[in-house]
């Protein structure tokens, strides 16, 4: 059966994924349609890329702020132990 032929390497056949390395392989058929509804896909398509960049900028900014806040409080904690 050609559908269950084993290959030496996954990288030789990037459109295939091993379900069980000793038994079978199957084609990847997963897409965004399987996870998102049509309304969400339409929203993603219509979203202005500048909004995504702005959201990414704010996420990175808040991440840096919380990282430095965490480091500050850790520093204060250990300074109080001395």
Coordinates of N, CA and C in Angstrom, one line a residue:
X1 N 0.9 -1.2 0.0 CA 0.0 0.0 0.0 C 0.9 1.2 0.0
X2 N 0.8 2.1 -1.0 CA 1.6 3.3 -1.1 C 1.4 4.3 0.0
X3 N 0.2 4.4 0.6 CA -0.1 5.3 1.6 C 0.7 5.1 2.9
X4 N 1.1 3.8 3.1 CA 1.8 3.5 4.3 C 3.3 3.1 4.1
X5 N 3.9 3.6 3.0 CA 5.3 3.4 2.7 C 6.1 4.3 3.7
X6 N 7.1 3.7 4.3 CA 8.0 4.4 5.2 C 9.1 5.1 4.5
X7 N 9.6 6.3 4.9 CA 10.7 7.0 4.3 C 11.8 7.1 5.4
X8 N 13.0 7.3 4.9 CA 14.2 7.4 5.8 C 14.1 8.7 6.6
X9 N 13.6 9.7 6.1 CA 13.6 11.0 6.8 C 12.4 11.8 6.5
X10 N 11.9 12.4 7.6 CA 10.7 13.3 7.5 C 11.0 14.5 6.6
X11 N 12.3 14.9 6.6 CA 12.7 16.1 5.8 C 12.7 15.9 4.3
X12 N 12.7 14.6 3.9 CA 12.6 14.3 2.5 C 11.2 14.6 2.0
X13 N 10.3 14.5 2.8 CA 8.9 14.7 2.5 C 8.2 15.6 3.4
X14 N 8.4 17.0 3.2 CA 7.8 17.9 4.2 C 6.3 18.0 4.3
X15 N 5.6 17.4 3.3 CA 4.2 17.5 3.3 C 3.6 16.2 4.1
X16 N 4.5 15.5 4.7 CA 4.1 14.3 5.4 C 4.5 14.4 6.9
X17 N 3.7 13.8 7.8 CA 4.1 13.8 9.2 C 3.9 12.4 9.7
X18 N 4.8 12.0 10.6 CA 4.7 10.6 11.1 C 3.7 10.6 12.3
X19 N 2.7 9.8 12.2 CA 1.9 9.5 13.4 C 2.5 8.5 14.3
X20 N 3.0 7.5 13.7 CA 3.7 6.4 14.5 C 4.8 6.0 13.6
X21 N 6.0 6.2 14.1 CA 7.2 6.0 13.2 C 7.3 4.6 12.7
X22 N 6.7 3.6 13.4 CA 6.8 2.2 12.9 C 5.6 1.8 12.1
X23 N 4.5 2.6 12.1 CA 3.3 2.0 11.5 C 2.9 2.8 10.2
X24 N 2.7 4.1 10.3 CA 2.2 4.8 9.1 C 2.5 6.3 9.1
X25 N 2.3 6.9 8.0 CA 2.4 8.3 7.9 C 1.1 8.9 7.3
X26 N 0.9 10.1 7.5 CA -0.3 10.7 6.9 C -0.1 12.1 6.5
X27 N -0.8 12.6 5.5 CA -0.7 14.0 5.0 C -1.2 15.0 6.1
X28 N -0.5 16.1 6.1 CA -1.0 17.2 6.9 C -2.1 17.9 6.2
X29 N -3.3 17.9 6.8 CA -4.5 18.5 6.2 C -5.0 19.7 7.0
X30 N -4.3 20.0 8.1 CA -4.8 21.0 9.0 C -4.6 22.4 8.4
X31 N -5.6 23.3 8.6 CA -5.5 24.7 8.2 C -6.2 25.5 9.2
X32 N -6.1 26.8 9.0 CA -6.7 27.8 9.9 C -8.2 27.5 10.0
X33 N -8.8 27.1 8.8 CA -10.2 26.8 8.8 C -10.7 25.8 9.8
X34 N -9.8 24.9 10.2 CA -10.1 23.9 11.2 C -10.3 24.5 12.6
X35 N -9.6 25.6 12.9 CA -9.5 26.1 14.2 C -10.3 27.4 14.4
X36 N -10.4 28.2 13.3 CA -11.1 29.5 13.4 C -12.4 29.5 12.6
X37 N -13.4 30.2 13.1 CA -14.6 30.4 12.3 C -14.4 31.4 11.2
X38 N -15.4 31.4 10.3 CA -15.2 32.3 9.1 C -15.2 33.8 9.6
X39 N -15.9 34.2 10.7 CA -15.9 35.5 11.1 C -14.5 36.0 11.6
X40 N -13.8 35.0 12.3 CA -12.4 35.4 12.8 C -11.4 35.4 11.6
X41 N -11.6 34.6 10.6 CA -10.7 34.6 9.5 C -10.9 35.9 8.7
X42 N -12.1 36.4 8.6 CA -12.4 37.6 7.9 C -11.8 38.8 8.7
X43 N -11.9 38.7 10.0 CA -11.4 39.8 10.9 C -9.8 39.9 10.7
X44 N -9.2 38.7 10.6 CA -7.7 38.7 10.5 C -7.3 39.2 9.1
X45 N -8.1 38.9 8.1 CA -7.8 39.4 6.7 C -8.0 40.9 6.7
X46 N -9.0 41.4 7.3 CA -9.3 42.8 7.2 C -8.5 43.7 8.2
X47 N -7.8 43.1 9.1 CA -7.1 43.9 10.1 C -5.9 44.7 9.5
X48 N -5.8 45.9 9.8 CA -4.7 46.7 9.3 C -3.4 46.3 9.9
X49 N -2.4 46.0 9.1 CA -1.1 45.5 9.7 C -0.5 46.5 10.7
X50 N -0.8 47.8 10.5 CA -0.3 48.8 11.5 C -0.9 48.5 12.9
X51 N -2.1 48.0 13.0 CA -2.7 47.7 14.3 C -2.0 46.6 14.9
X52 N -1.6 45.6 14.1 CA -0.8 44.4 14.6 C 0.5 44.9 15.1
X53 N 1.2 45.8 14.4 CA 2.5 46.3 14.8 C 2.3 47.1 16.1
X54 N 1.3 47.9 16.2 CA 1.1 48.6 17.4 C 0.8 47.7 18.6
X55 N 0.0 46.7 18.4 CA -0.2 45.7 19.5 C 1.1 45.0 19.9
X56 N 1.9 44.6 19.0 CA 3.1 44.0 19.3 C 4.0 44.9 20.1
X57 N 4.1 46.2 19.7 CA 4.9 47.2 20.4 C 4.5 47.3 21.8
X58 N 3.2 47.4 22.1 CA 2.7 47.5 23.4 C 3.0 46.2 24.2
X59 N 2.8 45.1 23.6 CA 3.1 43.8 24.3 C 4.6 43.8 24.7
X60 N 5.5 44.2 23.8 CA 6.9 44.2 24.2 C 7.2 45.2 25.2
X61 N 6.6 46.4 25.1 CA 6.8 47.4 26.1 C 6.4 47.0 27.5
X62 N 5.2 46.4 27.6 CA 4.7 46.0 28.9 C 5.5 44.8 29.4
X63 N 6.0 43.9 28.6 CA 6.9 42.8 29.0 C 8.2 43.3 29.6
X64 N 8.8 44.3 28.9 CA 10.0 44.9 29.5 C 9.8 45.6 30.8
X65 N 8.6 46.3 30.9 CA 8.3 47.0 32.2 C 8.1 46.0 33.3
X66 N 7.4 44.9 33.1 CA 7.2 43.9 34.1 C 8.5 43.2 34.5
X67 N 9.3 43.0 33.5 CA 10.6 42.3 33.7 C 11.5 43.2 34.7
X68 N 11.6 44.5 34.4 CA 12.4 45.3 35.2 C 11.7 45.5 36.6
X69 N 10.4 45.6 36.6 CA 9.7 45.6 37.9 C 10.0 44.4 38.8
X70 N 10.0 43.3 38.2 CA 10.3 42.0 38.9 C 11.7 42.0 39.4
X71 N 12.6 42.4 38.5 CA 14.0 42.5 39.0 C 14.3 43.5 40.1
X72 N 13.5 44.6 40.1 CA 13.6 45.6 41.1 C 13.2 45.0 42.4
X73 N 12.0 44.3 42.4 CA 11.5 43.8 43.7 C 12.4 42.6 44.2
X74 N 12.9 41.9 43.3 CA 13.9 40.8 43.7 C 15.1 41.4 44.4
X75 N 15.6 42.5 43.8 CA 16.7 43.2 44.3 C 16.4 43.8 45.7
X76 N 15.3 44.4 45.9 CA 14.8 44.9 47.1 C 14.7 43.8 48.2
X77 N 14.2 42.7 47.8 CA 14.0 41.6 48.7 C 15.3 41.1 49.3
X78 N 16.3 41.0 48.4 CA 17.6 40.5 48.9 C 18.4 41.6 49.6
X79 N 18.2 42.8 49.3 CA 18.8 43.9 50.0 C 18.3 43.9 51.5
X80 N 17.0 43.6 51.6 CA 16.4 43.6 53.0 C 16.9 42.5 53.8
X81 N 17.4 41.4 53.2 CA 17.9 40.3 53.9 C 19.2 40.6 54.5
X82 N 20.0 41.5 54.0 CA 21.3 41.8 54.4 C 21.3 42.6 55.7

